[in-house]
Structure formats: C-alpha cells, structure tokens
Short mmCIF file of C-alpha atoms and ligand atoms in Angstrom, two decimals:
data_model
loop_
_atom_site.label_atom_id
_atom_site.label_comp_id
_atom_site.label_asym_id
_atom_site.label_seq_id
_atom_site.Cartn_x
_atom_site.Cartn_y
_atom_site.Cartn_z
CA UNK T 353 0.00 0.00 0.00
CA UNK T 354 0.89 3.53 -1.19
CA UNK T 355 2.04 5.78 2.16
CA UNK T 356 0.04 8.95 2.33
CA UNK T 357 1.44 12.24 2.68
CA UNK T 358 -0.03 15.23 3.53
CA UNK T 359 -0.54 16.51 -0.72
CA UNK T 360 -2.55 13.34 -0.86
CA UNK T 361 -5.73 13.65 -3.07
CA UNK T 362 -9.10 12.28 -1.97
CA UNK T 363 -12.37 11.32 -3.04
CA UNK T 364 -14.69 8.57 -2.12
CA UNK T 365 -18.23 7.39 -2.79
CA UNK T 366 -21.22 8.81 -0.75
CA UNK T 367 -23.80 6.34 -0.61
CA UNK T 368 -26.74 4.57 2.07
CA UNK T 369 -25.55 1.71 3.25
CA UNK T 370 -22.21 2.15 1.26
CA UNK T 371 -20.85 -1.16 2.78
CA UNK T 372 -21.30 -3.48 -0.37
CA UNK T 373 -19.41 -0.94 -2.38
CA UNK T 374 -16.72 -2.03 -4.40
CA UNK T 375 -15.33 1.17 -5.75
CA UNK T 376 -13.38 1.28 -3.00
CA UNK T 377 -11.03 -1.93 -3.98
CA UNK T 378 -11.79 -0.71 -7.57
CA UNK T 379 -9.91 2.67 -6.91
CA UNK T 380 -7.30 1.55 -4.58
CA UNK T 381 -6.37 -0.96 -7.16
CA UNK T 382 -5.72 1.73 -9.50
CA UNK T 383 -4.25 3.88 -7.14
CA UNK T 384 -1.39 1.39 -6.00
CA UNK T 385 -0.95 0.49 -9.86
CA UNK T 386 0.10 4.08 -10.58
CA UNK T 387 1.67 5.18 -7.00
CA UNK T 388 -0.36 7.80 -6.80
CA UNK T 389 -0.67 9.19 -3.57
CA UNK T 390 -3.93 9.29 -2.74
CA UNK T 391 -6.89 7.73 -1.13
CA UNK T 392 -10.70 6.80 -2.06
CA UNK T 393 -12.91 5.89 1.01
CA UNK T 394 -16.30 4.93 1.96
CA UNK T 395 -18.58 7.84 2.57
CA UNK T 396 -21.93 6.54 4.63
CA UNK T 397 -24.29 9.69 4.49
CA UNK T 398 -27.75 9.26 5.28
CA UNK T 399 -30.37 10.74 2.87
CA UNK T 400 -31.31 13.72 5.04
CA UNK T 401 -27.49 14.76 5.49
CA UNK T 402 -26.62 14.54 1.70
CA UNK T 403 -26.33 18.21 0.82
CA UNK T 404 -24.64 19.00 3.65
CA UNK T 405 -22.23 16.30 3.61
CA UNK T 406 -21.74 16.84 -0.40
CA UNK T 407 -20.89 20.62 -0.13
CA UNK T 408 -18.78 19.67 2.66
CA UNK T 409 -16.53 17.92 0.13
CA UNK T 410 -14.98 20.97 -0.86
CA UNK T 411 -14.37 22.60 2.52
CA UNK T 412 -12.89 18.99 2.99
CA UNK T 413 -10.34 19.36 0.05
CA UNK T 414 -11.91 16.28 -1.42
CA UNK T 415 -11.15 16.08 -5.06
CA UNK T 416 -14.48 14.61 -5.33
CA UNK T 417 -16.31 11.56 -5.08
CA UNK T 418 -18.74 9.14 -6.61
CA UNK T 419 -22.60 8.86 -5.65
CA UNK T 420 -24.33 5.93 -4.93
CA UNK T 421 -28.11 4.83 -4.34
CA UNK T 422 -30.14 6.73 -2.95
CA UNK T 423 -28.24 9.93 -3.48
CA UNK T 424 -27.72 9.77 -7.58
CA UNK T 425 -31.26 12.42 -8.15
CA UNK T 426 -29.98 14.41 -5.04
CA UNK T 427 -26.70 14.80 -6.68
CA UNK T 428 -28.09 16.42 -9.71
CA UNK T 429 -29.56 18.89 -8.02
CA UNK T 430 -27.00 19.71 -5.25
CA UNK T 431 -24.47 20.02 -7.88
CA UNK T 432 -23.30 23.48 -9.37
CA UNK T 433 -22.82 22.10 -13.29
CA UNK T 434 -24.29 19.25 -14.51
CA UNK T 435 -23.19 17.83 -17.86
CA UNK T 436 -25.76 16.99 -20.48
CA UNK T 437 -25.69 13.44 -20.45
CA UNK T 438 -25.89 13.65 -16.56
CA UNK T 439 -29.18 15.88 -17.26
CA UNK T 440 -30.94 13.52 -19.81
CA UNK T 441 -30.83 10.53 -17.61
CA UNK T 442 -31.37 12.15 -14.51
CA UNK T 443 -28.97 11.52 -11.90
CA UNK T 444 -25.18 12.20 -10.95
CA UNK T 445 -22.95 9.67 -9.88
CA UNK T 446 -20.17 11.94 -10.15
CA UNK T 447 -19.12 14.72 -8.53
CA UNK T 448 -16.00 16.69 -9.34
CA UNK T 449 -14.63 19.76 -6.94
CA UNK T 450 -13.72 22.37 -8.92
CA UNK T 451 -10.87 24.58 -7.71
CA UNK T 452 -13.57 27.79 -7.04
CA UNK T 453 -15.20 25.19 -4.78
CA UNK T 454 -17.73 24.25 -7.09
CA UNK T 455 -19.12 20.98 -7.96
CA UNK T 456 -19.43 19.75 -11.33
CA UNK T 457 -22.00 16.46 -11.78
CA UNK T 458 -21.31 14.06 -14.36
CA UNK T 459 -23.13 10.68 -14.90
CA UNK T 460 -20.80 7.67 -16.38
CA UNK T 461 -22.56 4.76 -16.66
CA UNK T 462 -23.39 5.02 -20.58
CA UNK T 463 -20.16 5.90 -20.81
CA UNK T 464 -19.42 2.52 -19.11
CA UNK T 465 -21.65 0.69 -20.74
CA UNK T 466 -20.51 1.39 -24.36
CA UNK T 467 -16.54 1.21 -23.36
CA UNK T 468 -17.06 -2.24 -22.05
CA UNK T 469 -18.69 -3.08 -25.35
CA UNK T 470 -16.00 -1.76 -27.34
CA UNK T 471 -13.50 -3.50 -25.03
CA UNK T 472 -15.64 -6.79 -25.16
CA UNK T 473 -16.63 -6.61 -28.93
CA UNK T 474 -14.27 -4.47 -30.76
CA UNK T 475 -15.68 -4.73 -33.68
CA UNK T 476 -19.35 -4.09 -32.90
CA UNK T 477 -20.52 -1.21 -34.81
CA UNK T 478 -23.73 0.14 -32.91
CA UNK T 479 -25.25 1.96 -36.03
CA UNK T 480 -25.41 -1.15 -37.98
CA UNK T 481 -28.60 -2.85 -36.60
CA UNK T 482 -31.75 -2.55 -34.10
CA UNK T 483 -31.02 -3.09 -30.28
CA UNK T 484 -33.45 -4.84 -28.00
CA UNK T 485 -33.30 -3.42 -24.58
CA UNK T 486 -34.93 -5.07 -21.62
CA UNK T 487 -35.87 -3.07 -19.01
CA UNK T 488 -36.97 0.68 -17.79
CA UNK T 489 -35.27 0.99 -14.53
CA UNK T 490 -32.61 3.47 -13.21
CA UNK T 491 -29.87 1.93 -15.62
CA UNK T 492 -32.14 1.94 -18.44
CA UNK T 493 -32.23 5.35 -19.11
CA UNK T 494 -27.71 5.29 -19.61
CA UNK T 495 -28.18 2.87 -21.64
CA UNK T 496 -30.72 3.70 -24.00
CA UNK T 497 -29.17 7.12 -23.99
CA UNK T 498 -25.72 6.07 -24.29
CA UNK T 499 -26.83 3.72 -27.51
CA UNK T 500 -28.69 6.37 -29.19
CA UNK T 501 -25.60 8.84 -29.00
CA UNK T 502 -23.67 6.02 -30.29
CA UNK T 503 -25.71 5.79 -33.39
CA UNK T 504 -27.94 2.70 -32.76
CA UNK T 505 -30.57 3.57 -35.51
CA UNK T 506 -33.37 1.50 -34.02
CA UNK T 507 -33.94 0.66 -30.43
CA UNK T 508 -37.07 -1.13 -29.30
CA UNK T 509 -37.53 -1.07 -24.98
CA UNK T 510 -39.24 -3.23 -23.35
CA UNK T 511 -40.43 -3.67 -19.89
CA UNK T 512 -42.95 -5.63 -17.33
CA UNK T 513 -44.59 -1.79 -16.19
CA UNK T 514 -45.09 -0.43 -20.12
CA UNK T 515 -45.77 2.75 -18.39
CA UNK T 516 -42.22 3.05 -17.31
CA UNK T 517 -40.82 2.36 -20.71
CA UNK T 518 -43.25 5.05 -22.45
CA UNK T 519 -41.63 7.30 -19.85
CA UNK T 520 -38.15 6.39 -20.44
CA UNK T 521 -38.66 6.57 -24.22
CA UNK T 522 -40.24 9.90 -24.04
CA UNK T 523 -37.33 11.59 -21.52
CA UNK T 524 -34.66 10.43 -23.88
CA UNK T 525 -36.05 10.97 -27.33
CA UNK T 526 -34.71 9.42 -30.32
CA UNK T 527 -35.62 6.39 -32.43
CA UNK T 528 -37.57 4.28 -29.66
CA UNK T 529 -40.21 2.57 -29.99
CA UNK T 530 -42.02 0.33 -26.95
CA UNK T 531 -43.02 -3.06 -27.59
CA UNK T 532 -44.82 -4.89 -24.76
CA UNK T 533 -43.39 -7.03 -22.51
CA UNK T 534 -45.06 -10.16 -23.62
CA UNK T 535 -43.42 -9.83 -26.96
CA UNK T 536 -39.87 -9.63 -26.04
CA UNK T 537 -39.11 -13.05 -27.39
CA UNK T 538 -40.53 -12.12 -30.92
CA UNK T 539 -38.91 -8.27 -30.69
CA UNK T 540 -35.64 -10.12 -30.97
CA UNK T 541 -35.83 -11.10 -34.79
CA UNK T 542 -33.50 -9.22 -36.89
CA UNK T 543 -32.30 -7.44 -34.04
CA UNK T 544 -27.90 -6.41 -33.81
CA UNK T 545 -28.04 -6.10 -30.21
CA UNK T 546 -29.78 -7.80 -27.17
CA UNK T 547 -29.54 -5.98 -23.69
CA UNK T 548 -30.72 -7.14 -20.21
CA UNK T 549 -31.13 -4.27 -17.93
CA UNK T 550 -33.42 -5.69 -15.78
CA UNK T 551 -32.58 -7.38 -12.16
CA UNK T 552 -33.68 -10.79 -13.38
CA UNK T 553 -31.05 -13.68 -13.67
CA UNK T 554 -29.16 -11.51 -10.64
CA UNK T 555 -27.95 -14.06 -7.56
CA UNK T 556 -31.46 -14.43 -5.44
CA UNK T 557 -33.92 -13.22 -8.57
CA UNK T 558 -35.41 -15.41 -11.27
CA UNK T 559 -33.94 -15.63 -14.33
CA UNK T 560 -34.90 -13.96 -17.68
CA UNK T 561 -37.59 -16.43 -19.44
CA UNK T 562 -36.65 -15.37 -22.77
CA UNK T 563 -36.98 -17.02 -26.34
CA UNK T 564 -33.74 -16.71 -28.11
CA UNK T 565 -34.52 -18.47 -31.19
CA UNK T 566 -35.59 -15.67 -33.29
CA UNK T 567 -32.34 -13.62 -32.21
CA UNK T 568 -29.76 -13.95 -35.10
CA UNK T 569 -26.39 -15.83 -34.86
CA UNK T 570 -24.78 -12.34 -35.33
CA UNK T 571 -26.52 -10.46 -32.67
CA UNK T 572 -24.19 -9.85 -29.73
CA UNK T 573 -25.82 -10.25 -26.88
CA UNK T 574 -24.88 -8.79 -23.15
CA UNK T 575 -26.10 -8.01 -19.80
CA UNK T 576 -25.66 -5.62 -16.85
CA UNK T 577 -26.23 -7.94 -14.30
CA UNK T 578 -22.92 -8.87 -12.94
CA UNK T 579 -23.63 -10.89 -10.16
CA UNK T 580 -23.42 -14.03 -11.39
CA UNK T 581 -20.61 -13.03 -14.03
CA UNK T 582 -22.27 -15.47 -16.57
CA UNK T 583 -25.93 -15.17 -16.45
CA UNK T 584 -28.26 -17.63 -17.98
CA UNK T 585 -29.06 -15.41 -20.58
CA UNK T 586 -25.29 -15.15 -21.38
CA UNK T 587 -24.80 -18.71 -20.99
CA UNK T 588 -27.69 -19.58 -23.18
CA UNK T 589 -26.24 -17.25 -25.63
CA UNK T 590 -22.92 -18.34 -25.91
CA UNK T 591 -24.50 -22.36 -26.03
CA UNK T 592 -26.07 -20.60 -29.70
CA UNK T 593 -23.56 -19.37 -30.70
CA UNK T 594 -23.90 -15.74 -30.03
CA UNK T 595 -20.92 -13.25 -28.88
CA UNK T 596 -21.50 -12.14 -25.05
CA UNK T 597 -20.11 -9.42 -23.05
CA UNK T 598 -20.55 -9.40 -19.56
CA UNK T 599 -21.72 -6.57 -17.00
CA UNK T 600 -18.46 -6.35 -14.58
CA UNK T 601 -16.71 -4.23 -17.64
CA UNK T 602 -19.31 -1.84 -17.45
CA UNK T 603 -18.89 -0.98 -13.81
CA UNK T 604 -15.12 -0.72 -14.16
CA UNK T 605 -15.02 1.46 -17.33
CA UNK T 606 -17.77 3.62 -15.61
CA UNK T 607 -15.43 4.49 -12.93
CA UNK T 608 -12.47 5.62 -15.34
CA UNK T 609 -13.47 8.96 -15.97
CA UNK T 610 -14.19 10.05 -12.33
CA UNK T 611 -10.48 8.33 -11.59
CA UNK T 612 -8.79 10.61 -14.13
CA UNK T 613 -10.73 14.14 -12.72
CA UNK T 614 -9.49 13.48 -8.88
CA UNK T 615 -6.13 11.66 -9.89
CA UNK T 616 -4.59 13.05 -12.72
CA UNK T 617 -4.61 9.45 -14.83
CA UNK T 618 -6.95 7.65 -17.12
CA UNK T 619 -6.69 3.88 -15.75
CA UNK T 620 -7.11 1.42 -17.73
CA UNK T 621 -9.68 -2.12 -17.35
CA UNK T 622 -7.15 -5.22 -17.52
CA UNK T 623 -7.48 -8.39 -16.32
CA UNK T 624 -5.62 -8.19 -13.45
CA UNK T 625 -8.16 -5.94 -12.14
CA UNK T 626 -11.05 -8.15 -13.22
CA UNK T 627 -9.84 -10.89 -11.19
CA UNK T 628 -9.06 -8.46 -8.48
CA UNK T 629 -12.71 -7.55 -8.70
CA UNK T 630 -14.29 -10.67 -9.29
CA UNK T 631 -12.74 -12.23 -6.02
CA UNK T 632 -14.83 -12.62 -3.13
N1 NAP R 904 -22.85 -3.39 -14.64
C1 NAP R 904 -23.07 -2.23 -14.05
O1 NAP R 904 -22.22 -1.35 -13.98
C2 NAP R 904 -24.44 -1.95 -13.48
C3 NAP R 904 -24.85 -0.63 -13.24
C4 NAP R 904 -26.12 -0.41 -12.71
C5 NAP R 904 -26.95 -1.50 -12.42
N2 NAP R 904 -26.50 -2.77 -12.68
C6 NAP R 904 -27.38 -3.93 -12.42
O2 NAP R 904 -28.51 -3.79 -13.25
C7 NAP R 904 -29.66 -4.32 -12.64
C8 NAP R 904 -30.79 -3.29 -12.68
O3 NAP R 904 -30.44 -2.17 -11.91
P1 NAP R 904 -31.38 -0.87 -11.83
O4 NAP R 904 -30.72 0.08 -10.90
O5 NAP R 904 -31.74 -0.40 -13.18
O6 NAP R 904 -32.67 -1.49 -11.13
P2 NAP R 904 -34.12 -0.86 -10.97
O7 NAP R 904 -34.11 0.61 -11.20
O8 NAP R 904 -34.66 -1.40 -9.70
O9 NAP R 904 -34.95 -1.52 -12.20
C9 NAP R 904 -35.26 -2.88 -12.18
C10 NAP R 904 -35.76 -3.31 -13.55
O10 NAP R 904 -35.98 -4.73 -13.53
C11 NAP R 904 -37.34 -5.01 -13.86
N3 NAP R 904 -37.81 -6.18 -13.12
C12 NAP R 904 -37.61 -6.47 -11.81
N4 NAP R 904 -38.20 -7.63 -11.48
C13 NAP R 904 -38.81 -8.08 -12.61
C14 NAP R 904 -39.60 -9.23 -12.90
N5 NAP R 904 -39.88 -10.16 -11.98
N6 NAP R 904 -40.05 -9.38 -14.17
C15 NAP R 904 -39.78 -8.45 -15.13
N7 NAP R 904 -39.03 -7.34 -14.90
C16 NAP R 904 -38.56 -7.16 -13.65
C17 NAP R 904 -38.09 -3.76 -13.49
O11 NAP R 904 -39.33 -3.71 -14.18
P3 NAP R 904 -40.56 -2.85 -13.56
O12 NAP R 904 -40.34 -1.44 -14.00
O13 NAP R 904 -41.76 -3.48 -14.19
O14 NAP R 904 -40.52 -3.02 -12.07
C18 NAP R 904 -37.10 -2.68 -13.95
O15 NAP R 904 -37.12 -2.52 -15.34
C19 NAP R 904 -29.22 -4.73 -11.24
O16 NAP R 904 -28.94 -6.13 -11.27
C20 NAP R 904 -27.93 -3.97 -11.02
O17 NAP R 904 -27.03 -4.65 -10.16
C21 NAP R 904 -25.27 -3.01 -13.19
#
C-alpha cells in the first residue's frame, strides 16, 4: 500500500448503506498500480445529510467523489454544473470539486456501458442494426441514452410496467419505440443487439424467461447484471452461438473517468483488475 502524505488527493463514494461498495477496492487498485498518492474511502451519508455532507466535500479538500443509491437524483440537483448526459438521464454519480469550490456532476454509466462493449466486442458497430433493450429501470435510461448517441438507428424497450418504458422513451427521445413485454421473445428477430437491464437472472432473482430463437447468430448479446458473471441469458447465448459481453466491464469502465478528474490518470480495465474484482 501507497504511504500517504499530507498533498494526498481524496475522493470517495457517498452512498446509504455504502458497505457493499466495491469502488473502493476498484480505486485503490488503480491507485497502487500508478503510486499515486492518494486515497478513495467509503462515505456513509444518510439521505437527510446529503447536501450538507456533499458541499462539505470541498471545505474537505476532497477532489471529489462518486454517488451511490439513494443519493444519484440528489446529486443532480445539489451540484453546481451538470453535464448533459448527466441531465438527460437524470442523476449524478459523479461529482467533481472544482478549484472555485464548485461541484461539477457528471453521470458515467453510458459511458461505461458502451466502453465495455468496445472492449468486449471491438468490432461491434452500434449503427449497424436494431437493439433490444430489456428493461426501464434506473440503468435503463444510460443505456438507451448512451446507444442512441452512439448511433444505434433503431432501439425497441421493453419492460414488465409499459408505463415506465413510455416514460423512459419519451425523456430520452430518439428512435424508440415500446413493444410490450409479452413480446420480447418475438422483438428479438433481426435485431444487432440484445440488452438485459433488468434485475432478473441476478444471484437471489429469477432468471430472464426469454426465447432466443428468433435472435440472429450475429446479434451480440450482453447483460448488466454482474452478479453471477455469466448469467443464464449469457450462458444460453454463448450455447447458440452468439458473442457475449458481460456486466463487470461496465462498472469498471464507468469508474475511469471520475479516476482521471481526482487523480490526474486515465486507468485502464485489464485483467488483473477483473480478477481483483471478481474475487470474493
Ligand atoms: N454493470 C453495471 O455497472 C451496473 C450498473 C447499474 C446497475 N447494474 C445492475 O442492473 C440491474 C438493474 O439495476 P437498476 O438500478 O436499473 O434497477 P431498478 O431501477 O430497480 O430496475 C429494475 C428493472 O428490472 C425489472 N424487473 C424487476 N423484477 C422483474 C420481474 N420479476 N419481471 C420483469 N421485470 C422485472 C423492473 O421492471 P418494472 O419497472 O416493471 O418493475 C425494472 O425494469 C441490477 O442487477 C444492477 O445490479 C449493473
């Protein structure tokens, strides 16, 4: 372990319970890799304490720090600047410190998502085909936004509440259309790209009861759930002979940018620090 000094940077991750966060190992790892001296801690703050605790990150010296459930919509508004992308999905999950004192919000998760399918499946070309995405939840909304900005030209959502989806579709704008959640086995024919957002096939949920046959050979397939590594919608899709990318990359390319702002250095998502990550 790196020795601090008293220059050492800081950030951290607010969140409620903030226990089960991995950032933590996920930044020290890259801090030790580049000797940087610095530090990236657990923040618990309770809901009602947020603001407080958030401005207090620059009276702190805090570089900044990432923001975890249930503080992600707080952060958007507590924040000075929010970028665009931030704004269109509606929530922050990170904050920067600017040297005024100000805080600049940011929200990398689409940015996560499509660098770990770039990583995964270089050669994917998003604009080349319709992407199925399952699922109108929080993560949704990156997702969908973060494919449409990458030039998906057709993206059809789908999701138990329709309601939620018509939202989703409607916030973000762009070529979506809703199909109901009944259908999602037939939505998959002649579709590029399959996506599960939702929480089904996680550890202690049921898994996705999906169709695949109508999905093409060429469709790569992948899914945010990370815990189990290999779902059973990845495994099924691999047994088919589709391409698969799993969710773990998105969580660690997610956390690059905020890395680079507080530390000075773009890491990088090798495995080394999947296995570091994947361990119990
Ligand atoms: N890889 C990463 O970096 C990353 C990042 C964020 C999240 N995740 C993972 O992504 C998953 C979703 O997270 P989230 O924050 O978006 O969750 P969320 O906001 O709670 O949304 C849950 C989604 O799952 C759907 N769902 C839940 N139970 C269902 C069921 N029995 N049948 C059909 N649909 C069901 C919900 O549909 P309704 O709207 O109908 O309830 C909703 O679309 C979690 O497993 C999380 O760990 C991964």
């Amino acid at each position: 372990m790196t020795m601090l000094t008293g220059k050492a940077r800081i950030a951290g991750v607010m969140g409620w319970p903030v226990g089960h966060s991995r950032s933590p190992r996920l930044h020290g790892f890259w801090l030790a890799q580049h000797r940087i001296d610095g530090a990236y801690v657990p923040l618990a703050v309770p809901p009602a304490r947020f603001e407080q605790a958030a401005r207090a990150l620059a009276a702190l010296g805090f570089a900044g720090a990432n923001v975890t459930l249930p503080h992600k919509q707080a952060a958007l508004a507590v924040a000075d600047t929010v970028e665009l992308r931030a704004r269109r999905i509606g929530a922050v999950n990170t904050l920067v410190v600017r040297e005024d004192g100000t805080l600049a919000g940011d929200n990398t998760d689409g940015y996560g998502f499509i660098a770990n399918l770039r990583q995964g499946a270089p050669d994917f070309a998003p604009e080349r085909g319709a992407a199925v995405v399952l699922g109108a939840g929080g993560s949704a909304r990156a997702v969908v936004a973060a494919l449409l900005d990458a030039g998906v030209p057709e993206l059809r959502l789908l999701n138990r509440t329709r309601a939620r989806a018509e939202e989703l579709a409607s916030a973000v704008g762009g070529n979506v259309t809703v199909v109901d959640w009944t259908e999602r086995s037939e939505s998959l024919a002649g579709a590029a790209l399959l996506v599960n957002t939702t929480t089904l096939g996680m550890s202690g949920q049921p898994p996705l009861a999906l169709d695949l046959g109508l999905l093409p050979p060429g469709a790569l397939v992948t899914d945010i759930v990370y815990a189990p590594l290999r779902t059973d919608l990845l495994e099924r899709a691999s047994r088919r002979g589709n391409r698969t990318v799993d969710g773990l990359g998105m969580l660690l390319h997610q956390a690059r940018p905020g890395f680079a702002a507080w530390f000075g250095v773009m890491p990088e998502v090798t495995p080394e620090l999947r296995r570091v990550m994947e361990a119990p």
